[in-house]
Every structure is written in C-alpha cells, then in structure tokens.
Tab-separated table of C-alpha atoms in Angstrom:
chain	number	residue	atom	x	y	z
A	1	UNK	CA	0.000	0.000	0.000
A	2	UNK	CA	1.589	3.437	-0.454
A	3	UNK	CA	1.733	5.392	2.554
A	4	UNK	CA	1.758	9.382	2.586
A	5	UNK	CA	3.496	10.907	-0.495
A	6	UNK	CA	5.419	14.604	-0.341
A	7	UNK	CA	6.687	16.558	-2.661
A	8	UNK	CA	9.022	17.427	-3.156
A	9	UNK	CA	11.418	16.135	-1.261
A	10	UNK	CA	14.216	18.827	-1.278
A	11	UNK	CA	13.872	22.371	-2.087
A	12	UNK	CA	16.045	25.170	-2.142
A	13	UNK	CA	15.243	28.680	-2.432
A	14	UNK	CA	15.995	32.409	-1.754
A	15	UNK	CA	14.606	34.597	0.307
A	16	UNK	CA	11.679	35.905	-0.326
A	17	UNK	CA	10.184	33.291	-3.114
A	18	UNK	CA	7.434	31.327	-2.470
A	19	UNK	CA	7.423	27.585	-1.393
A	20	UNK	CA	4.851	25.273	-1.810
A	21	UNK	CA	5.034	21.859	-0.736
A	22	UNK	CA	2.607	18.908	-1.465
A	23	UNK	CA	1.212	16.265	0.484
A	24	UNK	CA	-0.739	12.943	-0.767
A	25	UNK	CA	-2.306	11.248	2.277
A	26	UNK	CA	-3.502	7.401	1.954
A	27	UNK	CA	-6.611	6.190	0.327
A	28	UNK	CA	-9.321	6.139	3.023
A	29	UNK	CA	-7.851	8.639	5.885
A	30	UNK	CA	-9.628	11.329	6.465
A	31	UNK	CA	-7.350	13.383	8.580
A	32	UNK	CA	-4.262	15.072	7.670
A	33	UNK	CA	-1.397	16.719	9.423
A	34	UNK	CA	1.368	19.394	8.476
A	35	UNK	CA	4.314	19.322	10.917
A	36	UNK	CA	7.755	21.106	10.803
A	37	UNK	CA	10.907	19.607	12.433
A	38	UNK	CA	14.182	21.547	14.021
A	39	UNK	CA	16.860	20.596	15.805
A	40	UNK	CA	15.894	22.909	17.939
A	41	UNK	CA	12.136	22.777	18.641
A	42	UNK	CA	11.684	18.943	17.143
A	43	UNK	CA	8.477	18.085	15.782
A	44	UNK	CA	5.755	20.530	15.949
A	45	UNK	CA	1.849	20.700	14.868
A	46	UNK	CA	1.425	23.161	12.260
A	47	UNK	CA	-2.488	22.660	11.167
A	48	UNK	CA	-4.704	19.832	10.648
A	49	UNK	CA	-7.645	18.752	8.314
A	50	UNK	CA	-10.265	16.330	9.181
A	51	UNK	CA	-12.896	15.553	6.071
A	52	UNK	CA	-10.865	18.365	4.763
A	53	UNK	CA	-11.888	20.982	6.665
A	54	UNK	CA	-9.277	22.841	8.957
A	55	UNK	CA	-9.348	22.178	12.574
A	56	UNK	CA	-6.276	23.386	14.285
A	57	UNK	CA	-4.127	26.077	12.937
A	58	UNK	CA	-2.874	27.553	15.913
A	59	UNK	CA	0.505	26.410	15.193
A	60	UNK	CA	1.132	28.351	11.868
A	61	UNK	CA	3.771	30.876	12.672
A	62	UNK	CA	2.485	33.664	10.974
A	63	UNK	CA	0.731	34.936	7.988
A	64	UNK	CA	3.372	33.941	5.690
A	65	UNK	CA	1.909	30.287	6.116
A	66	UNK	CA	-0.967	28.680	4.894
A	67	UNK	CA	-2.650	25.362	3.935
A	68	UNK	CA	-5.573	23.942	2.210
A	69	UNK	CA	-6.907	20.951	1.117
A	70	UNK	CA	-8.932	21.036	-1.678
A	71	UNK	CA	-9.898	17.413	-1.405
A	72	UNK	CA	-9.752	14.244	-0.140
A	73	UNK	CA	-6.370	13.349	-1.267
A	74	UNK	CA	-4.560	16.447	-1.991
A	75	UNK	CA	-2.900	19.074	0.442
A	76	UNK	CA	-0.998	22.081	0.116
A	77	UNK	CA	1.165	24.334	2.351
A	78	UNK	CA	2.239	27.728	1.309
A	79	UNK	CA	4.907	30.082	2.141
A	80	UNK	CA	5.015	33.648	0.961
A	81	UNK	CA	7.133	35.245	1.497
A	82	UNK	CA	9.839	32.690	2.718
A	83	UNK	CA	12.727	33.720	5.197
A	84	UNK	CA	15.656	31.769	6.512
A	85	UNK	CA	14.008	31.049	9.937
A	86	UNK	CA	11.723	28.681	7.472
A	87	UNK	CA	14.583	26.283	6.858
A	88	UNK	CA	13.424	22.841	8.156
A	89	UNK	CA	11.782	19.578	7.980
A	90	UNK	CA	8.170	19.711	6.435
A	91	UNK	CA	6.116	16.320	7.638
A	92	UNK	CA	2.458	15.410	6.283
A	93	UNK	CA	0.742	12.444	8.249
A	94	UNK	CA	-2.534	11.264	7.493
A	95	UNK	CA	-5.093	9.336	10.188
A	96	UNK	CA	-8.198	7.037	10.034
A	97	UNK	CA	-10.619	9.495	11.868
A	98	UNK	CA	-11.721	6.797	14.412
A	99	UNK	CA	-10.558	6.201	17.724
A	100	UNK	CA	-7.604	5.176	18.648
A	101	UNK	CA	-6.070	5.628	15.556
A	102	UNK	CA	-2.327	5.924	14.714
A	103	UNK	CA	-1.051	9.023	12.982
A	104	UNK	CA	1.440	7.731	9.256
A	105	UNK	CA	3.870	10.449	8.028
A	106	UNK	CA	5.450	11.043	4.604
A	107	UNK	CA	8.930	11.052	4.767
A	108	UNK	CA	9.255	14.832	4.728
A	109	UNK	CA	10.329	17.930	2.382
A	110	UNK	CA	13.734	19.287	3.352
A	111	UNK	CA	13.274	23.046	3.247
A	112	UNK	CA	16.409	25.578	2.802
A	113	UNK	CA	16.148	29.255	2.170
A	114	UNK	CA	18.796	30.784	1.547
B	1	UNK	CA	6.855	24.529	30.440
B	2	UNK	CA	7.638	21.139	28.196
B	3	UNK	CA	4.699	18.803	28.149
B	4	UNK	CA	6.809	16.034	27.336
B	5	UNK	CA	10.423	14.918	28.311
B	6	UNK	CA	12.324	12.627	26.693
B	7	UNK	CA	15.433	11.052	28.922
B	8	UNK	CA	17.853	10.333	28.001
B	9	UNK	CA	18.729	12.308	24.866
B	10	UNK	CA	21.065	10.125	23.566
B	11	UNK	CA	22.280	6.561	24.173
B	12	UNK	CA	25.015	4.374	22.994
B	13	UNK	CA	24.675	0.625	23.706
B	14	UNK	CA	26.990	-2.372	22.700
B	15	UNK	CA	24.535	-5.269	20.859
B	16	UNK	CA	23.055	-7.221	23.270
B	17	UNK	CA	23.139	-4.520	26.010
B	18	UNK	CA	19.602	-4.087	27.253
B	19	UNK	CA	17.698	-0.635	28.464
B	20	UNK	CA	15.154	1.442	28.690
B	21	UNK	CA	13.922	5.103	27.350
B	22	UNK	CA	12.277	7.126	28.819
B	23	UNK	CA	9.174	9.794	28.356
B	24	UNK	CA	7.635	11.635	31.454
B	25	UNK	CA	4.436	14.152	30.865
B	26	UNK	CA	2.810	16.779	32.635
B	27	UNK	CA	-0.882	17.069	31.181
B	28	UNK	CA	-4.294	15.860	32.449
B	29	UNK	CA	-6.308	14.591	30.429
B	30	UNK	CA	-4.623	11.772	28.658
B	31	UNK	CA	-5.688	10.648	25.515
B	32	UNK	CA	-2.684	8.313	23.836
B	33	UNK	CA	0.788	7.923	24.627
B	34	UNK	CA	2.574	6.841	21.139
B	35	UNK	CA	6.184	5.973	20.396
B	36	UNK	CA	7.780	6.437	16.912
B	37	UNK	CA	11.197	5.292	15.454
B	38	UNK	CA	12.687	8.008	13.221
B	39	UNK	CA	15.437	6.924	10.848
B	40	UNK	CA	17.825	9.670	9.596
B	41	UNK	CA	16.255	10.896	6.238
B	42	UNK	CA	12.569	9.571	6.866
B	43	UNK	CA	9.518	10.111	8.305
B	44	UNK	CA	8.371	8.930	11.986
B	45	UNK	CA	7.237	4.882	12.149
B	46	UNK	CA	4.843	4.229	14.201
B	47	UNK	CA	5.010	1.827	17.287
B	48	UNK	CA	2.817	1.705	19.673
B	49	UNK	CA	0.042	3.414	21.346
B	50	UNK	CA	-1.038	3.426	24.820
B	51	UNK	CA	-4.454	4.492	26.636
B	52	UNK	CA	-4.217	3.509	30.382
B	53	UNK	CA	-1.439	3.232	33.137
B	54	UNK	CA	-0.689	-0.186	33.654
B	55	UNK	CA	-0.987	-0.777	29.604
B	56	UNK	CA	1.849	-2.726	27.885
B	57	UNK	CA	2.528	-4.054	24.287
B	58	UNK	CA	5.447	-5.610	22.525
B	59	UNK	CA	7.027	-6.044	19.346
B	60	UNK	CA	10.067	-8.025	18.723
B	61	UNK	CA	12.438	-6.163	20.966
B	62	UNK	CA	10.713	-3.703	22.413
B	63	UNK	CA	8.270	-3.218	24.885
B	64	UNK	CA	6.328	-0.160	25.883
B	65	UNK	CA	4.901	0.606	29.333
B	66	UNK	CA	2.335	3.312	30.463
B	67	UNK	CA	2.313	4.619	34.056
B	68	UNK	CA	0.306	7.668	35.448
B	69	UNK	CA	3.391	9.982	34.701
B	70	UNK	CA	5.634	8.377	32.284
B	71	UNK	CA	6.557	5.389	29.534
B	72	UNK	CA	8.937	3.541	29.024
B	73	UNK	CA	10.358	1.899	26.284
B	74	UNK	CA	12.554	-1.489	27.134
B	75	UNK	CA	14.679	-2.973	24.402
B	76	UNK	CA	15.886	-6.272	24.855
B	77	UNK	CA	19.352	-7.317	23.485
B	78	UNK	CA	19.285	-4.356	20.792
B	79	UNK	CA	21.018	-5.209	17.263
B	80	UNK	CA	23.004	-2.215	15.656
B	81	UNK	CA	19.499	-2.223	13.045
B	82	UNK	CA	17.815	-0.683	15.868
B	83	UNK	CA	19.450	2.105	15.897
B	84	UNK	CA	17.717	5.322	15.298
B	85	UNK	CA	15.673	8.214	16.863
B	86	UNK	CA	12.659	7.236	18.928
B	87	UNK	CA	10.196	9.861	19.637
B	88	UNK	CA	7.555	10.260	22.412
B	89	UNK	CA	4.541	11.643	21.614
B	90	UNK	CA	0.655	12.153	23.090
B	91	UNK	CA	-2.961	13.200	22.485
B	92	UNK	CA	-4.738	15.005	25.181
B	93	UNK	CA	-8.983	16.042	25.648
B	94	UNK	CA	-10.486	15.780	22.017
B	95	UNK	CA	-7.754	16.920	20.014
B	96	UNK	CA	-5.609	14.641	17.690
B	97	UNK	CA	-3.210	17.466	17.753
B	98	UNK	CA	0.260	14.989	18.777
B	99	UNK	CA	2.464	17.029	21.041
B	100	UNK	CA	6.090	15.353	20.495
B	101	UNK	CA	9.296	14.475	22.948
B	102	UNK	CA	12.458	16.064	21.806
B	103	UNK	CA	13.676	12.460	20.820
B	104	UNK	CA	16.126	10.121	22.138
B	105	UNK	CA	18.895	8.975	19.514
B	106	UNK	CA	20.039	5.392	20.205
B	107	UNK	CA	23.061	4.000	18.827
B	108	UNK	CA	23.791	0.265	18.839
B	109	UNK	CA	27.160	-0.795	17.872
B	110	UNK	CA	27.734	-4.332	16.770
C-alpha cells in the first residue's frame, strides 16, 4: 500500500520566493497533518484537516503560512514570502478518523532558504 | 513549560546490552501515549500506542509501558538495526493534535 506521499522532497530557495510543498495522504484517511521539524524545537503541529476541513491552525507561525486541502487526497502548504528562519523539515501524516487511531507520516520535504 | 520529556537524549549501547527510554508528561487529560522510530532521512514509524497506566505491548524487541506519569520503552538485546531516533509523543482532551518528545537517539554498535 503506499503510505503518505510529499513533494518534493528537497527544495532550495531564496529569500523571499514562495514555497509550496505537497502532500498525498492514503486512500481512506480522512485526517491530515502538516508538521515542521528543528533541531531545535523537534516536531511541531502546524495545522490539521479532518474531512478536509481545517481544525487546528494555531501552530502556523504567521501569515506567511498557509494550507488547504482542496480534497480528499490532496494538500498544500504555502509560504510567501519565505525567510531563513523557514529552513526545516516539512512532515504530512494522514489518520483514520476513528478512535484510537495511529497518525502515518510522509517522509518529509527538506526546506532551505537561503 | 515542556509537556513532554524525553530522557535520556542520547544513548550508545553495545549489541546485546539491554535498556530502557524514557518519556515523562505533565498534562491531564490523557488521551494516547505513542512511540515512533525516526530513521535519519525519513519520516516517523509508528510503534505503539497506549491508553491507560498499567498498559503494555510488545514487538520483537521492544516493549512499551504506560504509568500515570511516564513510559517507558525497554529494548531487549538491541542489534546495531535498531538504531535510530525514537520519539515520544501524546494526544490530550479531544484533540488529535500529537504534542512530540524532543527524541532520544540510540546508537547500537555491533
């Protein structure tokens, strides 16, 4: 079965572009997660969907973020304009919305900006 | 204030060398406890869950326990393959929001 697909998978870019990264969850979950990763914070909860509607989005730094999910099995988040603080680790994990229910992450997009 | 503490950050261990990880928490309201393994390069796996102290499951070498304040994970006569990062993490009241352990890299050399 394939698990959670991300695109792209590394991604350079200069300040001040923007970034959009891409997020496939699997066939049948109905929740989805964007995360970001640092050495120095480790893994934190950006937003989440569930049936595609957005939930949580009190982690999104700022305004320069944001995410949709136009449907089931397609995700977006957006950076504009993009600044070197951005540099990181971008998960997406999707979830059966039922209890108990283990969260499956993509294997990331390695952000830079330079 | 972290909610969740990893100990201890890192860990070196000779093959066969058992020990044990582990993740205290401060919040009420416990929904999950989960442990991931994190291999450089790739995405969390998923482990286990948890739901209530007392709670343990198993897997080959590992073993997770829950107690009212912390989990551990026990690994039994690690191989250098089990090496990696293995992350904490838990859901609280009705959110599937995961709040996540700094991580504790373990290295296993053969």
């Amino acid at each position: 079965d394939a698990g959670v697909i991300q695109s792209p998978r590394h991604e350079v870019t200069e300040m001040g572009q923007e970034v959009t990264l891409r997020c496939k969850p699997i066939s049948g979950h109905n929740s989805l997660f964007w995360y970001r990763q640092t050495m120095m914070r480790g893994l934190e909860l950006l937003i989440y969907f569930n049936n595609n509607v957005p939930i949580d989005d009190s982690g999104m730094p700022e305004d320069r973020f944001s995410a949709k999910m136009p449907n089931a099995s397609f995700s977006t988040l957006k950076i504009q304009p993009s600044e070197p603080r951005d540099s990181a680790v971008y998960f997406c994990a999707s979830q059966r919305l039922a209890v108990n229910q283990p969260q499956h992450f993509g294997d990331g997009t390695r952000l830079s900006i330079l | 204030e972290d909610q969740v503490t990893q100990s201890p950050e890192a860990l070196r261990l000779q093959e066969g060398e058992s020990s044990s990880l582990n993740c205290s928490y401060t919040v009420s309201g416990l929904r999950g406890l989960f442990w991931y393994r994190q291999d450089p390069g790739k995405g969390p796996e998923f482990l286990f869950t948890l739901y209530s102290a007392g709670e343990e499951k198993e897997k080959e070498r590992l073993k997770a326990t829950l107690t009212k304040k912390e989990s551990f994970l026990h690994i039994t006569a690690p191989k250098p393959e089990d090496s990696a990062t293995y992350l904490c993490a838990l859901t609280q009241g009705g959110s599937e929001k995961l709040v996540f352990g700094k991580g504790m890299k373990l290295t296993v050399n053969p």
